[in-house]
Tab-separated table of C-alpha atoms in Angstrom:
chain	number	residue	atom	x	y	z
U	11	MET	CA	-7.320	-7.156	-16.187
U	12	HIS	CA	-5.069	-4.105	-16.087
U	13	GLU	CA	-8.197	-1.991	-15.656
U	14	LEU	CA	-8.341	-3.191	-12.037
U	15	GLY	CA	-4.783	-2.008	-11.415
U	16	LEU	CA	-5.659	1.353	-12.929
U	17	VAL	CA	-8.786	1.763	-10.781
U	18	ASN	CA	-6.620	1.126	-7.740
U	19	TYR	CA	-4.289	3.974	-8.786
U	20	VAL	CA	-7.159	6.317	-9.585
U	21	VAL	CA	-8.614	5.740	-6.112
U	22	LYS	CA	-5.234	6.405	-4.457
U	23	THR	CA	-4.682	9.641	-6.373
U	24	VAL	CA	-8.192	11.064	-6.046
U	25	SER	CA	-8.229	10.273	-2.311
U	26	ARG	CA	-5.101	12.358	-1.901
U	27	VAL	CA	-6.394	15.187	-4.073
U	28	ALA	CA	-9.679	15.188	-2.106
U	29	GLU	CA	-7.829	15.476	1.204
U	30	GLU	CA	-5.684	18.332	-0.104
U	31	ASN	CA	-8.824	20.168	-1.185
U	32	ASP	CA	-10.903	19.498	1.935
U	33	ILE	CA	-13.382	17.270	0.114
U	34	ASN	CA	-14.949	14.343	1.978
U	35	ARG	CA	-17.519	13.259	-0.579
U	36	ILE	CA	-16.601	12.805	-4.219
U	37	ARG	CA	-19.492	13.134	-6.663
U	38	SER	CA	-17.670	12.243	-9.860
U	39	VAL	CA	-14.273	11.449	-11.303
U	40	THR	CA	-13.497	12.231	-14.947
U	41	LEU	CA	-10.811	10.241	-16.725
U	42	GLU	CA	-9.391	10.691	-20.212
U	43	PHE	CA	-8.204	7.761	-22.289
U	44	GLY	CA	-6.487	7.761	-25.632
U	45	GLU	CA	-8.237	5.877	-28.400
U	46	VAL	CA	-5.365	3.360	-28.608
U	47	SER	CA	-4.505	3.163	-24.896
U	48	GLY	CA	-5.918	-0.368	-24.798
U	49	ILE	CA	-8.437	0.434	-22.065
U	50	VAL	CA	-11.752	-1.400	-22.119
U	51	THR	CA	-14.009	1.149	-20.457
U	52	SER	CA	-16.802	-1.342	-19.717
U	53	TYR	CA	-14.366	-3.274	-17.481
U	54	LEU	CA	-13.314	-0.034	-15.907
U	55	TYR	CA	-16.904	0.857	-14.965
U	56	SER	CA	-17.544	-2.568	-13.391
U	57	TYR	CA	-14.295	-2.534	-11.402
U	58	TRP	CA	-15.040	1.041	-10.367
U	59	ASN	CA	-18.499	0.129	-9.045
U	60	TRP	CA	-17.098	-2.833	-7.149
U	61	TYR	CA	-13.914	-1.294	-5.787
U	62	THR	CA	-15.235	2.116	-4.706
U	63	LYS	CA	-17.748	0.461	-2.327
U	64	LYS	CA	-14.786	-0.019	0.019
U	65	PHE	CA	-14.225	3.754	0.321
U	66	PRO	CA	-16.816	6.018	2.024
U	67	LEU	CA	-15.226	9.003	0.255
U	68	LEU	CA	-16.202	7.518	-3.090
U	69	GLU	CA	-19.567	6.017	-2.211
U	70	GLY	CA	-21.869	6.506	-5.187
U	71	ALA	CA	-19.266	8.545	-7.074
U	72	GLN	CA	-19.863	8.537	-10.789
U	73	LEU	CA	-17.092	7.591	-13.175
U	74	LYS	CA	-16.927	9.512	-16.456
U	75	CYS	CA	-14.602	8.547	-19.268
U	76	LEU	CA	-13.649	10.839	-22.154
U	77	GLU	CA	-11.804	9.691	-25.235
U	78	ILE	CA	-8.785	11.389	-26.810
U	79	PRO	CA	-8.588	10.587	-30.542
U	80	ALA	CA	-5.441	8.831	-31.750
U	81	VAL	CA	-3.408	10.893	-34.222
U	82	SER	CA	-0.212	9.789	-35.984
U	83	TRP	CA	2.452	11.838	-37.751
U	84	CYS	CA	4.380	10.930	-40.921
U	85	ASP	CA	7.961	12.141	-40.675
U	86	ASP	CA	8.435	12.015	-44.457
U	87	CYS	CA	5.256	13.862	-45.537
U	88	LYS	CA	5.016	16.073	-42.428
U	89	ILE	CA	1.300	15.377	-42.116
U	90	SER	CA	-0.861	14.008	-39.329
U	91	TYR	CA	-3.595	11.429	-39.855
U	92	SER	CA	-6.044	9.210	-37.945
U	93	THR	CA	-4.205	6.276	-36.374
U	94	VAL	CA	-7.266	4.075	-36.115
U	95	ALA	CA	-8.075	4.456	-39.827
U	96	TYR	CA	-4.550	3.935	-41.219
U	97	GLY	CA	-2.434	2.357	-38.471
U	98	ARG	CA	1.292	2.784	-38.982
U	99	THR	CA	1.039	3.291	-42.733
U	100	CYS	CA	0.920	6.900	-43.923
U	101	PRO	CA	-2.179	7.401	-46.147
U	102	LYS	CA	-0.239	9.826	-48.395
U	103	CYS	CA	3.073	8.066	-49.121
U	104	GLY	CA	2.299	4.531	-47.921
U	105	GLY	CA	5.473	4.569	-45.809
U	106	GLY	CA	5.948	3.473	-42.218
U	107	ASN	CA	8.090	6.319	-40.892
U	108	THR	CA	5.249	7.330	-38.626
U	109	TRP	CA	4.761	8.084	-34.926
U	110	LEU	CA	1.873	8.363	-32.549
U	111	LEU	CA	1.313	12.020	-31.599
U	112	GLN	CA	-1.532	11.410	-29.174
U	113	GLY	CA	-3.879	8.587	-28.279
U	114	ASN	CA	-2.212	6.463	-25.599
U	115	GLU	CA	-3.002	8.762	-22.658
U	116	MET	CA	-4.460	7.596	-19.369
U	117	ASN	CA	-5.236	10.716	-17.351
U	118	ILE	CA	-7.285	11.820	-14.402
U	119	LYS	CA	-8.872	15.008	-15.703
U	120	GLU	CA	-10.915	16.295	-12.786
U	121	ILE	CA	-12.893	15.417	-9.706
U	122	GLU	CA	-16.118	16.927	-8.479
U	123	GLY	CA	-17.035	16.858	-4.811
U	124	GLY	CA	-17.934	18.658	-1.625
U	125	ASN	CA	-17.716	18.513	2.136
U	126	ASP	CA	-20.740	17.025	3.930
U	127	ASP	CA	-19.640	18.212	7.375
U	128	LYS	CA	-19.437	21.804	6.270
U	129	ARG	CA	-22.904	21.604	4.796
U	130	ARG	CA	-24.294	20.468	8.149
U	131	ASP	CA	-22.498	23.264	9.989
U	132	ALA	CA	-23.892	25.915	7.689
H	1411	MET	CA	-26.981	23.703	-0.630
H	1412	GLU	CA	-23.788	21.703	-0.619
H	1413	ASP	CA	-20.811	23.430	-2.146
H	1414	ILE	CA	-19.608	21.325	-5.029
H	1415	LYS	CA	-16.085	22.024	-6.134
H	1416	ILE	CA	-14.505	20.896	-9.357
H	1417	ILE	CA	-10.812	20.194	-8.982
H	1418	GLU	CA	-8.692	19.993	-12.123
H	1419	VAL	CA	-6.315	17.106	-11.553
H	1420	LYS	CA	-4.713	16.675	-14.985
H	1421	ARG	CA	-2.354	13.882	-13.995
H	1422	SER	CA	-1.480	10.652	-15.671
H	1423	ILE	CA	-2.995	7.757	-13.721
H	1424	LEU	CA	0.451	6.153	-13.614
H	1425	GLU	CA	2.347	9.279	-12.536
H	1426	ASP	CA	2.562	8.252	-8.867
H	1427	ASN	CA	4.029	4.899	-9.817
H	1428	ASP	CA	6.453	6.454	-12.296
H	1429	GLU	CA	7.756	8.795	-9.587
H	1430	ASP	CA	8.035	5.939	-7.124
H	1431	ALA	CA	9.946	3.859	-9.696
H	1432	ASP	CA	12.495	6.668	-10.151
H	1433	LYS	CA	12.919	6.807	-6.386
H	1434	LEU	CA	13.475	3.047	-6.268
H	1435	ARG	CA	16.176	3.320	-8.964
H	1436	GLU	CA	17.985	5.837	-6.719
H	1437	GLU	CA	17.723	3.459	-3.760
H	1438	LEU	CA	19.144	0.643	-5.888
H	1439	ALA	CA	22.013	2.847	-7.077
H	1440	ALA	CA	22.921	3.547	-3.441
H	1441	GLN	CA	23.122	-0.221	-2.866
H	1442	LYS	CA	24.977	-0.774	-6.164
H	1443	THR	CA	22.398	-3.419	-7.034
H	1444	PHE	CA	21.344	-3.908	-10.660
H	1445	LEU	CA	17.666	-4.830	-11.035
H	1446	LEU	CA	16.606	-6.536	-14.243
H	1447	ASN	CA	12.886	-6.805	-14.999
H	1448	LEU	CA	12.215	-9.881	-17.126
H	1449	MET	CA	8.888	-10.006	-18.959
H	1450	SER	CA	7.121	-12.242	-21.477
H	1451	SER	CA	3.828	-13.988	-22.081
H	1452	PRO	CA	3.145	-17.147	-20.054
H	1453	GLY	CA	5.184	-20.073	-21.338
H	1454	ALA	CA	7.735	-18.103	-23.399
H	1455	GLY	CA	10.556	-19.558	-21.308
H	1456	LYS	CA	11.397	-16.991	-18.626
H	1457	THR	CA	12.299	-19.545	-15.974
H	1458	THR	CA	14.319	-21.811	-18.298
H	1459	THR	CA	16.207	-18.782	-19.666
H	1460	LEU	CA	16.877	-17.665	-16.094
H	1461	LEU	CA	18.278	-21.063	-15.167
H	1462	ARG	CA	20.701	-20.904	-18.123
H	1463	THR	CA	21.665	-17.340	-17.210
H	1464	ILE	CA	22.309	-18.237	-13.573
H	1465	GLU	CA	24.445	-21.223	-14.617
H	1466	LYS	CA	26.643	-18.897	-16.737
H	1467	LEU	CA	26.947	-15.936	-14.377
H	1468	LYS	CA	26.668	-17.237	-10.821
H	1469	ASP	CA	30.426	-17.621	-10.314
H	1470	GLU	CA	31.117	-13.980	-11.207
H	1471	LEU	CA	28.023	-12.155	-9.902
H	1472	LYS	CA	25.977	-12.509	-6.738
H	1473	ILE	CA	22.506	-13.158	-8.132
H	1474	GLY	CA	19.093	-13.116	-6.459
H	1475	VAL	CA	15.761	-13.895	-8.121
H	1476	MET	CA	12.266	-12.656	-7.334
H	1477	GLU	CA	9.488	-14.682	-8.894
H	1478	ALA	CA	6.210	-12.836	-9.296
H	1479	ASP	CA	3.141	-14.931	-9.892
H	1480	ILE	CA	-0.522	-14.718	-9.158
H	1481	ASP	CA	-0.206	-17.981	-7.227
H	1482	SER	CA	2.042	-21.041	-6.540
H	1483	ASP	CA	5.801	-21.329	-6.007
H	1484	VAL	CA	6.858	-23.790	-8.734
H	1485	ASP	CA	9.218	-21.255	-10.330
H	1486	THR	CA	10.884	-20.360	-7.027
H	1487	ARG	CA	11.580	-24.017	-6.338
H	1488	ALA	CA	13.115	-24.425	-9.799
H	1489	ILE	CA	15.416	-21.426	-9.222
H	1490	LEU	CA	16.391	-22.545	-5.705
H	1491	GLY	CA	17.582	-25.789	-7.295
H	1492	SER	CA	20.147	-23.764	-9.248
H	1493	GLY	CA	21.823	-22.638	-6.031
H	1494	VAL	CA	20.898	-18.926	-5.876
H	1495	ARG	CA	18.620	-17.134	-3.457
H	1496	SER	CA	15.056	-16.888	-4.698
H	1497	ILE	CA	11.816	-15.609	-3.216
H	1498	GLN	CA	8.214	-15.801	-4.368
H	1499	LEU	CA	6.086	-12.668	-4.639
H	1500	HIS	CA	2.357	-13.142	-4.888
H	1501	THR	CA	0.553	-10.327	-6.608
H	1502	GLY	CA	-2.799	-11.107	-4.986
H	1503	GLY	CA	-4.566	-11.522	-8.292
H	1504	MET	CA	-2.975	-8.486	-9.933
H	1505	CYS	CA	-1.562	-8.962	-13.401
H	1506	HIS	CA	1.643	-7.009	-12.832
H	1507	LEU	CA	4.026	-5.659	-10.189
H	1508	ASP	CA	4.354	-1.955	-9.485
H	1509	ALA	CA	7.305	-0.102	-7.973
H	1510	ASP	CA	6.122	-0.431	-4.391
H	1511	MET	CA	5.485	-4.186	-4.622
H	1512	THR	CA	8.963	-4.505	-6.152
H	1513	ARG	CA	10.473	-2.489	-3.286
H	1514	GLN	CA	8.874	-4.829	-0.731
H	1515	GLY	CA	10.306	-7.828	-2.594
H	1516	LEU	CA	13.780	-6.272	-2.686
H	1517	LYS	CA	13.614	-5.718	1.059
H	1518	GLU	CA	12.565	-9.299	1.675
H	1519	ILE	CA	15.344	-10.786	-0.453
H	1520	GLY	CA	17.933	-8.377	1.008
H	1521	SER	CA	18.859	-6.738	-2.295
H	1522	GLU	CA	21.947	-4.988	-0.858
H	1523	ASP	CA	23.678	-8.411	-0.755
H	1524	PHE	CA	23.456	-8.846	-4.544
H	1525	ASP	CA	25.130	-7.507	-7.680
H	1526	LEU	CA	22.177	-8.535	-9.797
H	1527	VAL	CA	18.554	-9.090	-8.825
H	1528	ILE	CA	16.290	-10.464	-11.514
H	1529	LEU	CA	12.574	-9.889	-11.236
H	1530	GLU	CA	10.594	-12.464	-13.170
H	1531	ASN	CA	7.424	-10.478	-13.771
H	1532	VAL	CA	3.942	-11.970	-14.215
H	1533	GLY	CA	3.569	-13.635	-17.623
H	1534	ASN	CA	1.659	-10.983	-19.563
H	1535	LEU	CA	2.475	-8.620	-22.445
H	1536	VAL	CA	0.118	-5.799	-21.455
H	1537	CYS	CA	0.146	-4.658	-17.827
H	1538	PRO	CA	3.812	-5.179	-16.914
H	1539	ALA	CA	4.655	-2.792	-19.763
H	1540	GLU	CA	2.498	-0.053	-18.243
H	1541	PHE	CA	3.788	-0.239	-14.688
H	1542	ASP	CA	7.424	0.794	-14.214
H	1543	THR	CA	8.922	-1.515	-11.579
H	1544	GLY	CA	11.946	0.681	-10.909
H	1545	ALA	CA	14.253	-1.749	-12.716
H	1546	VAL	CA	17.530	-0.538	-14.219
H	1547	ARG	CA	16.851	-2.456	-17.443
H	1548	ASN	CA	13.861	-4.226	-19.002
H	1549	ALA	CA	14.282	-7.502	-20.852
H	1550	MET	CA	11.515	-9.296	-22.691
H	1551	ILE	CA	11.320	-12.747	-24.209
H	1552	LEU	CA	9.337	-13.527	-27.342
H	1553	SER	CA	9.232	-17.221	-28.172
H	1554	VAL	CA	9.065	-18.468	-31.757
H	1555	PRO	CA	5.729	-20.353	-31.402
H	1556	GLU	CA	4.001	-17.082	-30.387
H	1557	GLY	CA	4.594	-15.693	-33.877
H	1558	ASP	CA	6.537	-12.830	-35.457
H	1559	ASP	CA	3.567	-10.438	-35.304
H	1560	LYS	CA	3.700	-9.804	-31.523
H	1561	PRO	CA	5.584	-6.471	-31.837
H	1562	LEU	CA	2.622	-5.224	-33.894
H	1563	LYS	CA	0.050	-6.403	-31.379
H	1564	TYR	CA	1.771	-5.360	-28.148
H	1565	PRO	CA	3.724	-2.245	-29.169
H	1566	LEU	CA	4.230	-0.820	-25.672
H	1567	MET	CA	5.998	-3.959	-24.416
H	1568	PHE	CA	8.517	-3.709	-27.260
H	1569	GLU	CA	8.904	0.049	-26.799
H	1570	ILE	CA	10.010	-0.246	-23.184
H	1571	ALA	CA	12.283	-3.290	-23.652
H	1572	ASP	CA	16.026	-2.580	-23.643
H	1573	VAL	CA	16.692	-6.080	-24.927
H	1574	VAL	CA	14.481	-8.635	-26.704
H	1575	LEU	CA	15.342	-12.333	-26.566
H	1576	ILE	CA	13.781	-14.446	-29.296
H	1577	ASN	CA	13.580	-17.811	-27.547
H	1578	LYS	CA	12.918	-21.391	-28.680
H	1579	CYS	CA	14.960	-20.911	-31.854
H	1580	ASP	CA	15.386	-24.696	-31.937
H	1581	THR	CA	11.744	-24.818	-33.121
H	1582	LEU	CA	12.258	-22.538	-36.159
H	1583	SER	CA	12.194	-25.571	-38.478
H	1584	VAL	CA	8.706	-26.462	-37.194
H	1585	PHE	CA	7.330	-22.917	-37.084
H	1586	SER	CA	8.684	-22.170	-40.536
H	1587	ASP	CA	6.415	-19.164	-41.123
H	1588	PHE	CA	8.232	-17.268	-38.339
H	1589	ASP	CA	10.241	-14.669	-40.270
H	1590	THR	CA	13.421	-13.776	-38.335
H	1591	GLU	CA	14.131	-10.683	-40.457
H	1592	LYS	CA	10.573	-9.418	-40.247
H	1593	VAL	CA	10.444	-9.796	-36.473
H	1594	LYS	CA	13.633	-7.717	-36.130
H	1595	GLU	CA	12.209	-5.062	-38.437
H	1596	ARG	CA	8.950	-4.957	-36.452
H	1597	ILE	CA	10.771	-4.621	-33.142
H	1598	ARG	CA	13.067	-1.879	-34.497
H	1599	MET	CA	10.056	-0.003	-35.871
H	1600	ARG	CA	8.729	0.312	-32.307
H	1601	ASN	CA	12.091	0.669	-30.649
H	1602	PRO	CA	15.220	1.345	-32.742
H	1603	LYS	CA	17.459	1.064	-29.648
H	1604	ALA	CA	16.452	-2.452	-28.536
H	1605	ASP	CA	19.167	-5.110	-28.668
H	1606	ILE	CA	17.907	-8.373	-30.136
H	1607	TYR	CA	19.330	-11.859	-29.493
H	1608	PHE	CA	18.155	-15.189	-30.865
H	1609	ILE	CA	18.432	-17.898	-28.219
H	1610	SER	CA	17.294	-21.359	-27.269
H	1611	ALA	CA	17.151	-21.807	-23.515
H	1612	LYS	CA	16.668	-25.513	-24.172
H	1613	THR	CA	19.796	-26.151	-26.271
H	1614	GLY	CA	21.880	-23.239	-24.949
H	1615	GLU	CA	22.196	-21.594	-28.375
H	1616	GLY	CA	22.807	-17.831	-28.153
H	1617	ILE	CA	22.943	-17.838	-24.336
H	1618	ASP	CA	26.571	-16.617	-24.385
H	1619	ASN	CA	25.628	-13.525	-26.420
H	1620	TRP	CA	22.775	-12.689	-24.070
H	1621	CYS	CA	24.919	-13.231	-20.969
H	1622	ASN	CA	27.644	-10.999	-22.444
H	1623	TRP	CA	25.044	-8.259	-22.869
H	1624	LEU	CA	23.875	-8.633	-19.271
H	1625	ARG	CA	27.435	-8.839	-17.888
H	1626	LYS	CA	28.334	-5.624	-19.724
H	1627	GLN	CA	25.197	-3.801	-18.502
H	1628	VAL	CA	25.900	-4.726	-14.867
H	1629	ALA	CA	29.590	-3.733	-15.162
H	1630	GLU	CA	28.779	-0.362	-16.758
H	1631	TYR	CA	26.113	0.336	-14.161
H	1632	LYS	CA	28.481	-0.366	-11.291
H	1633	GLU	CA	31.191	1.806	-12.852
H	1634	ASN	CA	28.925	4.774	-13.441
H	1635	ILE	CA	27.170	5.057	-10.073
């Protein structure tokens, strides 16, 4: 259910960014999620389709989600490895002195849009 | 042809809330009010622990409680019975509170009148960990029947907790596979700084230790602002 809360924040932020950039019609919004951020993207797409109907700015806007791979670091071996494959256990030494380097991000990467009014004026 | 612009945003989705939470902490400091955010899964014993805490501390601190739930006011009524001010916040179906919802609650309860306001967050180990409420400290309760593997399954919750209360310790004889050493190790792996207390809100075991922690946190906060 936290996907709904996140969609709400995405809409707030992109609405502000659109206003600052003189955009009144958003074509697409690209988000980036870490592999272990716990986001279920299928929920995100359904909430997006439902929630954005309330905002003319976002009518028909496409949601794109990119994944950032999860990478962990072993402090003892000074190596990085795939978090999803090995979890918290270092594949080299078998120890647990490991940290997540990347993979829990939830970012708004970019938005794509234009201004309908300006098109009509032109 | 319509001019399509691509705007690089490159912001964390939660950045607005994080900034707002920092602002709320400044507002609370100006009022000298300590806000504690209490989190757990549903049924871990937040309300019972709160009642014990209020009983211990209400003569020395002015305490207010904000109960956040998706619906109903059963918890608020239980807290009101303990003699402190309590209000109910409905999240309108949302699974967590964010900084702005918390600010509205603080305004409604009149937070400037209190030394300590406790926010009982929605019972959930996922979303409340992601959304900073603006609290001065985060406390979370893990109850014995939930199992000692929860720090592995919900790492973020344990990472952001300043204190972890292991509740329902009176049931350790029944849930004998709950390993008290292992659970500490798993919590410390995620968060070496977390203080850990074993309590039973039902029998009162360990409540003194937890209340001493809270008393000290509030006193230090008031001294340093």
